[in-house]
Each structure stands twice: as structure tokens, then as C-alpha cells.
Amino acid sequence: MTNLFDLTGRVAIVTGGNGGIGLGMARGLAQAGAAVAIVGRDAAKSGAAVAGLQQNGVNAISVIADVTDKAAVDRMVARTQREFGRVDILVNNAGINIRKAPHALAPEEWDSVIRTNLTSAFLCSQAVHPAMKQAGGGKIINIGSMMSIFGASFAPAYAASKGGIVQFTRSCAVAWAADNIQVNAILPGWIDTDLTKRARAEIDGLHDRVLARTPAARWGAIDDFAGIAVFLASRASDFVTGTAIPVDGGYSVMG
Ligand code: NDP
């Protein structure tokens, strides 16, 4: 019987794949058989992530790129094609947050968050589109947030970028359906990563508030993203496009 989730022979680019949620997804894709290009700016962190994957027999490379820079993004795709011969899966996961109220956020801070979280997804998706179209299909997975749904007094640019990710996802899904490219978003709940370690250190009571509001009664782990990544990257999701799927232990449906 064919395995709908098999990614043998497929090639994935995971931005921000050197740690956190990106690494959790990269591991899942690799476990299902994909070769993986890990993209980040920090060469040491990326090297360690790739070494860990390679130790488990994964075909992985590190690509150093700033995803806000179009030329670097074009080089990232070219390098992946040179190394692996194709690109089937793109995970737009790189992201940052600057925690300030709307009245305190500087225009440069706004730009930096929007460029890193939203413009990067546009640049990377546009850069892989020709290869996917030519190959007869592809899968793009964009990472949103609970702040794609809810407002956040301390994260106006972050929430705007993550709301934008959902509408960008829907637009690409419609535009590229004829090219057999499925484009979906994942909306993570509160996940234990470097990003939220900083938030927990800075925001009093955050850890317990998240526990109290999450029906699953725990913070998410990066391995919670392996399964959804494989589903959205595989033939199992060929008729699924333009969706935004919460992976949040029930946070977004808690009354
Ligand atoms: P981490 O801080 O652990 O990871 C962020 C990653 O993004 C790093 O690998 C970093 O690599 C990369 N990155 C940041 N800026 C750039 C850039 N300009 N170019 C290339 N890579 C970049 O955070 P998380 O794993 O928590 O977050 C991953 C995604 O999930 C983000 O989009 C975040 O908004 C989202 N998310 C996270 C949630 C959580 O609870 N943790 C909840 C909801 C959404 P490097 O430093 O090497 O550049």
C-alpha cells in the first residue's frame, strides 16, 4: 500500500530551521524521508542543527541567509537546487518579536518585525515558485501564531505580521492552485522555545497564565510540529489549501 505521508526523494527548505519550531518541523520532514536545507543567520547554531540531523542519517545542509534580503533568498534557493536538484517544500518559519505597546514601538522596529515575519514569506515563496511550477507541484507552509487571531497589546507589529501571514497564505493558495502548489498556515499556541523563554523572563506570570488557559494544560514542545509539517508537506494534504490550522493544545477554542 502507498504511504501517503512518505517524503522520500523530496527536498525541503526550512527557514529558521536551526532551532525551535523550525527544527521540530525539519526533524519531522526528515523522518518522513525528505532532504532538508536548514536556513538561518547564525552559522554555529545552524551547523549544530545540521550535525544533529546528519547523525540520524538525514541528508541535510546549512544555508546561511537573511530571509529579509531578496538577493540572499534567491541564493538560498539556487544553493538548495544545486545541492539537491529540486525544491518541493518551503516552510516559512523564521520570525522575531519586539515586545512594546503600539505607542512605544519605533518605525524601524515595526519594519524589522514585518520584514522578518511577513515580507520574508513573500520573498521566499516567490523565489521557489518557478521550481515548484516546473516540477508540477509543491507545498508551502507558513507559520502564523495565536496573534493571527487575537490582538496583543504588547506586540502590534508581530500580530499584524501574523494576521498578514494568513491572508498571504490564502492569496497564494488561490493563485497557485492551478500549479498544484498547496499553501497552508500553521498557527502555533504557546511553545517552549528561545523566543518564548525571553517572553517568560520579561512578562510576569506568563508561564502560569498560558497553562491555565490551555486545555491540554501544558506548553507545546517543538516535536508537536513534526506531524502537522509532514501532513502539509505530503500527498496526504493534496486537497487541503489556504487553511490556517491551530496547533495549540486547544488554546484558541478555550471559552
Ligand atoms: P526561535 O527564536 O527559536 O527561532 C526563530 C528562528 O528564526 C531562528 O532559527 C532564527 O535563526 C530565525 N531567524 C530570525 N530572523 C531571521 C532572518 N532575518 N533570517 C533568517 N532566519 C531568521 O523561535 P520559535 O521557534 O519560537 O519561532 C519560530 C516561528 O514560530 C516564528 O515565526 C514565530 O513567530 C512562530 N511562533 C512561535 C510561537 C512560540 O510560542 N514559540 C507561537 C506562535 C508562533 P538565526 O538566529 O540563525 O537567524
Coordinates of C-alpha atoms and ligand atoms in Angstrom, one line a residue:
M1 CA 0.0 0.0 0.0
T2 CA 1.3 3.5 -0.8
N3 CA 2.3 5.6 2.2
L4 CA 0.5 9.0 1.8
F5 CA 3.0 10.6 4.2
D6 CA 6.2 9.4 2.5
L7 CA 8.6 12.2 1.6
T8 CA 11.4 10.1 0.2
G9 CA 13.1 12.0 -2.6
R10 CA 11.5 15.3 -1.6
V11 CA 13.5 18.4 -0.8
A12 CA 12.5 20.9 1.9
I13 CA 13.7 24.4 2.8
V14 CA 13.0 25.4 6.4
T15 CA 13.7 29.0 7.3
G16 CA 14.7 29.4 10.9
G17 CA 15.2 25.6 10.9
N18 CA 18.2 25.8 13.2
G19 CA 16.2 25.8 16.4
G20 CA 12.8 26.0 18.0
I21 CA 9.6 25.1 16.0
G22 CA 11.6 25.2 12.7
L23 CA 13.9 22.4 13.9
G24 CA 10.9 20.4 15.2
M25 CA 9.4 20.6 11.7
A26 CA 12.7 19.9 9.9
R27 CA 13.1 16.7 12.0
G28 CA 9.6 15.6 11.1
L29 CA 10.1 16.2 7.4
A30 CA 13.5 14.4 7.6
Q31 CA 12.0 11.4 9.4
A32 CA 9.4 11.1 6.6
G33 CA 12.3 10.9 4.1
A34 CA 12.9 14.4 2.9
A35 CA 16.3 16.1 2.4
V36 CA 16.4 19.3 4.3
A37 CA 18.1 22.8 3.8
I38 CA 18.3 24.5 7.2
V39 CA 18.2 28.3 6.8
G40 CA 19.3 30.8 9.4
R41 CA 21.8 33.6 10.1
D42 CA 23.7 32.1 13.0
A43 CA 26.3 29.7 11.4
A44 CA 27.2 28.0 14.6
K45 CA 23.6 27.2 15.6
S46 CA 22.8 26.1 12.0
G47 CA 25.9 23.9 11.9
A48 CA 24.9 22.2 15.2
A49 CA 21.4 21.6 14.0
V50 CA 22.6 20.1 10.7
A51 CA 25.2 17.9 12.5
G52 CA 22.4 16.6 14.7
L53 CA 20.2 15.7 11.7
Q54 CA 23.2 14.1 9.8
Q55 CA 23.9 11.9 12.9
N56 CA 20.5 10.5 12.4
G57 CA 21.2 9.7 8.7
V58 CA 19.4 12.8 7.3
N59 CA 20.5 14.4 4.1
A60 CA 20.8 18.0 5.4
I61 CA 22.7 21.2 4.6
S62 CA 23.1 24.5 6.3
V63 CA 22.3 27.6 4.2
I64 CA 23.3 30.9 5.8
A65 CA 20.8 33.6 4.7
D66 CA 18.9 36.6 6.0
V67 CA 15.4 36.0 4.7
T68 CA 14.7 39.7 4.7
D69 CA 17.2 40.1 1.8
K70 CA 15.9 39.3 -1.6
A71 CA 19.4 38.5 -3.1
A72 CA 20.2 36.2 -0.1
V73 CA 16.8 34.4 -0.6
D74 CA 17.5 33.9 -4.3
R75 CA 20.9 32.5 -3.4
M76 CA 19.3 30.2 -0.8
V77 CA 17.0 28.7 -3.4
A78 CA 19.8 28.4 -6.0
R79 CA 22.1 26.6 -3.5
T80 CA 19.4 24.2 -2.5
Q81 CA 18.7 23.3 -6.1
R82 CA 22.4 22.9 -6.7
E83 CA 22.9 20.5 -3.8
F84 CA 19.7 18.5 -4.0
G85 CA 18.4 19.1 -7.6
R86 CA 14.9 20.3 -6.7
V87 CA 12.7 22.1 -4.2
D88 CA 9.4 20.5 -3.2
I89 CA 8.6 22.0 0.2
L90 CA 9.1 25.5 1.7
V91 CA 8.5 26.2 5.3
N92 CA 8.4 30.0 6.1
N93 CA 9.1 29.8 9.8
A94 CA 11.8 32.5 10.5
G95 CA 10.4 35.0 12.9
I96 CA 11.1 37.6 15.6
N97 CA 9.1 39.7 18.1
I98 CA 9.7 43.1 19.6
R99 CA 7.6 43.4 22.7
K100 CA 6.3 47.0 23.0
A101 CA 2.9 48.8 23.1
P102 CA 1.8 50.4 19.8
H103 CA 2.6 53.9 21.2
A104 CA 6.2 52.9 22.1
L105 CA 7.2 51.0 19.0
A106 CA 9.7 52.8 16.7
P107 CA 9.0 52.8 13.0
E108 CA 12.3 50.9 12.4
E109 CA 11.2 48.2 14.9
W110 CA 7.8 47.9 13.1
D111 CA 9.7 47.5 9.8
S112 CA 12.1 44.9 11.2
V113 CA 9.3 42.7 12.5
I114 CA 7.2 43.0 9.4
R115 CA 10.2 42.3 7.1
T116 CA 11.3 39.3 9.1
N117 CA 7.9 37.7 9.7
L118 CA 5.9 38.6 6.6
T119 CA 8.0 40.1 3.8
S120 CA 10.3 37.1 4.1
A121 CA 7.4 34.7 3.4
F122 CA 6.7 36.7 0.2
L123 CA 10.3 36.7 -0.9
C124 CA 10.9 33.0 -0.2
S125 CA 7.6 31.9 -1.8
Q126 CA 8.2 34.0 -4.9
A127 CA 11.7 32.6 -5.1
V128 CA 10.6 28.9 -5.0
H129 CA 7.5 29.3 -7.2
P130 CA 9.3 28.7 -10.6
A131 CA 10.9 25.5 -9.4
M132 CA 7.7 24.1 -8.0
K133 CA 5.7 25.1 -11.0
Q134 CA 8.2 23.5 -13.3
A135 CA 8.2 20.3 -11.2
G136 CA 4.4 20.1 -11.4
G137 CA 3.6 21.0 -7.8
G138 CA 4.8 21.9 -4.3
K139 CA 3.9 22.6 -0.8
I140 CA 4.3 25.9 1.1
I141 CA 3.8 26.0 4.9
N142 CA 3.7 29.4 6.6
I143 CA 3.9 29.9 10.3
G144 CA 1.3 32.2 11.9
S145 CA 0.5 32.5 15.6
M146 CA -2.3 32.8 18.1
M147 CA -1.8 36.5 17.2
S148 CA -3.1 35.7 13.7
I149 CA -6.4 35.5 15.6
F150 CA -6.2 37.5 18.8
G151 CA -4.9 41.1 19.4
A152 CA -1.9 41.6 21.6
S153 CA -1.4 44.9 23.4
F154 CA 2.4 44.2 23.7
A155 CA 3.0 43.0 20.1
P156 CA 1.3 45.2 17.5
A157 CA 3.8 44.6 14.6
Y158 CA 4.1 40.9 15.4
A159 CA 0.3 40.5 15.5
A160 CA 0.0 42.5 12.2
S161 CA 2.6 40.3 10.6
K162 CA 1.0 37.1 11.7
G163 CA -2.5 38.2 10.6
G164 CA -0.9 39.1 7.3
I165 CA 0.6 35.6 7.0
V166 CA -2.9 34.1 7.0
Q167 CA -4.2 36.4 4.2
F168 CA -0.9 35.9 2.2
T169 CA -1.4 32.2 2.6
R170 CA -4.9 32.4 1.2
S171 CA -3.8 34.6 -1.7
C172 CA -1.0 32.2 -2.8
A173 CA -3.3 29.2 -2.3
V174 CA -5.8 30.7 -4.8
A175 CA -3.1 32.0 -7.2
W176 CA -1.1 28.8 -7.4
A177 CA -3.8 26.1 -7.1
A178 CA -3.5 25.7 -10.9
D179 CA 0.2 24.9 -10.5
N180 CA -0.7 22.2 -8.0
I181 CA 1.0 24.1 -5.2
Q182 CA -0.8 23.8 -1.9
V183 CA -0.2 26.7 0.6
N184 CA -1.3 26.4 4.2
A185 CA -0.5 28.1 7.5
I186 CA 0.1 26.6 11.0
L187 CA -0.9 28.7 14.0
P188 CA 1.2 27.6 17.0
G189 CA -0.1 28.1 20.5
W190 CA 2.4 28.8 23.3
I191 CA 5.5 26.7 22.6
D192 CA 8.6 26.3 24.7
T193 CA 11.4 27.9 22.5
D194 CA 14.1 30.6 22.8
L195 CA 11.6 33.1 21.7
T196 CA 9.1 32.4 24.5
K197 CA 11.9 31.8 27.1
R198 CA 12.6 35.5 26.6
A199 CA 8.9 36.4 26.9
R200 CA 8.6 34.3 30.1
A201 CA 11.5 36.1 31.6
E202 CA 10.1 39.5 30.7
I203 CA 6.4 39.1 31.4
D204 CA 5.4 38.4 34.9
G205 CA 3.0 35.4 35.4
L206 CA 3.0 34.5 31.6
H207 CA 4.0 30.9 32.2
D208 CA 1.1 30.2 34.6
R209 CA -1.4 32.2 32.6
V210 CA -0.7 30.1 29.5
L211 CA -1.0 26.8 31.5
A212 CA -4.4 28.0 32.9
R213 CA -5.8 28.9 29.5
T214 CA -4.5 25.9 27.5
P215 CA -7.0 22.9 27.7
A216 CA -4.1 20.5 27.2
A217 CA -2.6 22.0 30.4
R218 CA 1.0 22.2 29.1
W219 CA 3.2 24.4 26.9
G220 CA 3.8 23.0 23.4
A221 CA 7.0 21.3 22.5
I222 CA 8.9 21.7 19.2
D223 CA 8.2 18.0 18.4
D224 CA 4.5 18.8 18.4
F225 CA 5.1 20.3 15.0
A226 CA 6.6 17.3 13.2
G227 CA 3.3 15.6 12.4
I228 CA 1.5 18.7 11.0
A229 CA 4.6 19.6 8.9
V230 CA 4.6 16.1 7.4
F231 CA 0.9 16.2 6.7
L232 CA 1.0 19.6 5.0
A233 CA 4.2 18.6 3.0
S234 CA 2.9 15.3 1.8
R235 CA 0.4 13.9 -0.7
A236 CA -2.0 13.4 2.3
S237 CA -2.9 17.1 2.0
D238 CA -3.2 17.4 -1.8
F239 CA -6.8 18.8 -1.5
V240 CA -6.0 21.0 1.5
T241 CA -5.1 24.6 0.6
G242 CA -5.5 28.1 2.0
T243 CA -6.1 26.8 5.6
A244 CA -4.8 28.1 8.9
I245 CA -4.5 25.2 11.3
P246 CA -4.0 25.9 15.0
V247 CA -1.6 23.6 16.8
D248 CA -2.2 24.9 20.3
G249 CA -3.5 22.3 22.7
G250 CA -6.9 23.9 22.4
Y251 CA -5.8 27.5 23.4
S252 CA -7.8 29.1 20.6
V253 CA -11.1 27.3 21.4
M254 CA -11.0 27.9 25.1
G255 CA -14.0 30.0 26.2
Ligands
NDP1 P1 13.2 30.8 17.7 O1 13.7 32.2 18.2 O2 13.6 29.6 18.5 O3 13.5 30.6 16.2 C1 13.5 31.7 15.3 C2 14.3 31.3 14.1 O4 14.2 32.3 13.1 C3 15.7 31.1 14.4 O5 16.1 29.9 13.9 C4 16.4 32.3 13.7 O6 17.7 31.8 13.2 C5 15.5 32.5 12.5 N1 15.5 33.9 12.0 C6 15.1 35.0 12.6 N2 15.3 36.1 11.8 C7 15.9 35.6 10.7 C8 16.3 36.2 9.5 N3 16.2 37.5 9.3 N4 16.8 35.4 8.5 C9 16.9 34.1 8.7 N5 16.5 33.4 9.8 C10 16.0 34.2 10.8 O7 11.6 31.0 17.7 P2 10.4 29.9 17.6 O8 10.9 28.6 17.2 O9 9.6 30.1 18.8 O10 9.6 30.6 16.4 C11 9.5 30.1 15.1 C12 8.3 30.6 14.4 O11 7.1 30.3 15.1 C13 8.3 32.2 14.3 O12 7.7 32.6 13.1 C14 7.4 32.6 15.5 O13 6.8 33.8 15.3 C15 6.4 31.4 15.4 N6 5.6 31.2 16.7 C16 6.2 30.8 17.8 C17 5.5 30.6 18.9 C18 6.0 30.1 20.2 O14 5.3 30.0 21.2 N7 7.3 29.8 20.3 C19 4.0 30.8 19.0 C20 3.5 31.2 17.7 C21 4.3 31.4 16.6 P3 19.0 32.8 13.3 O15 19.0 33.4 14.6 O16 20.1 31.8 13.0 O17 18.8 33.7 12.1

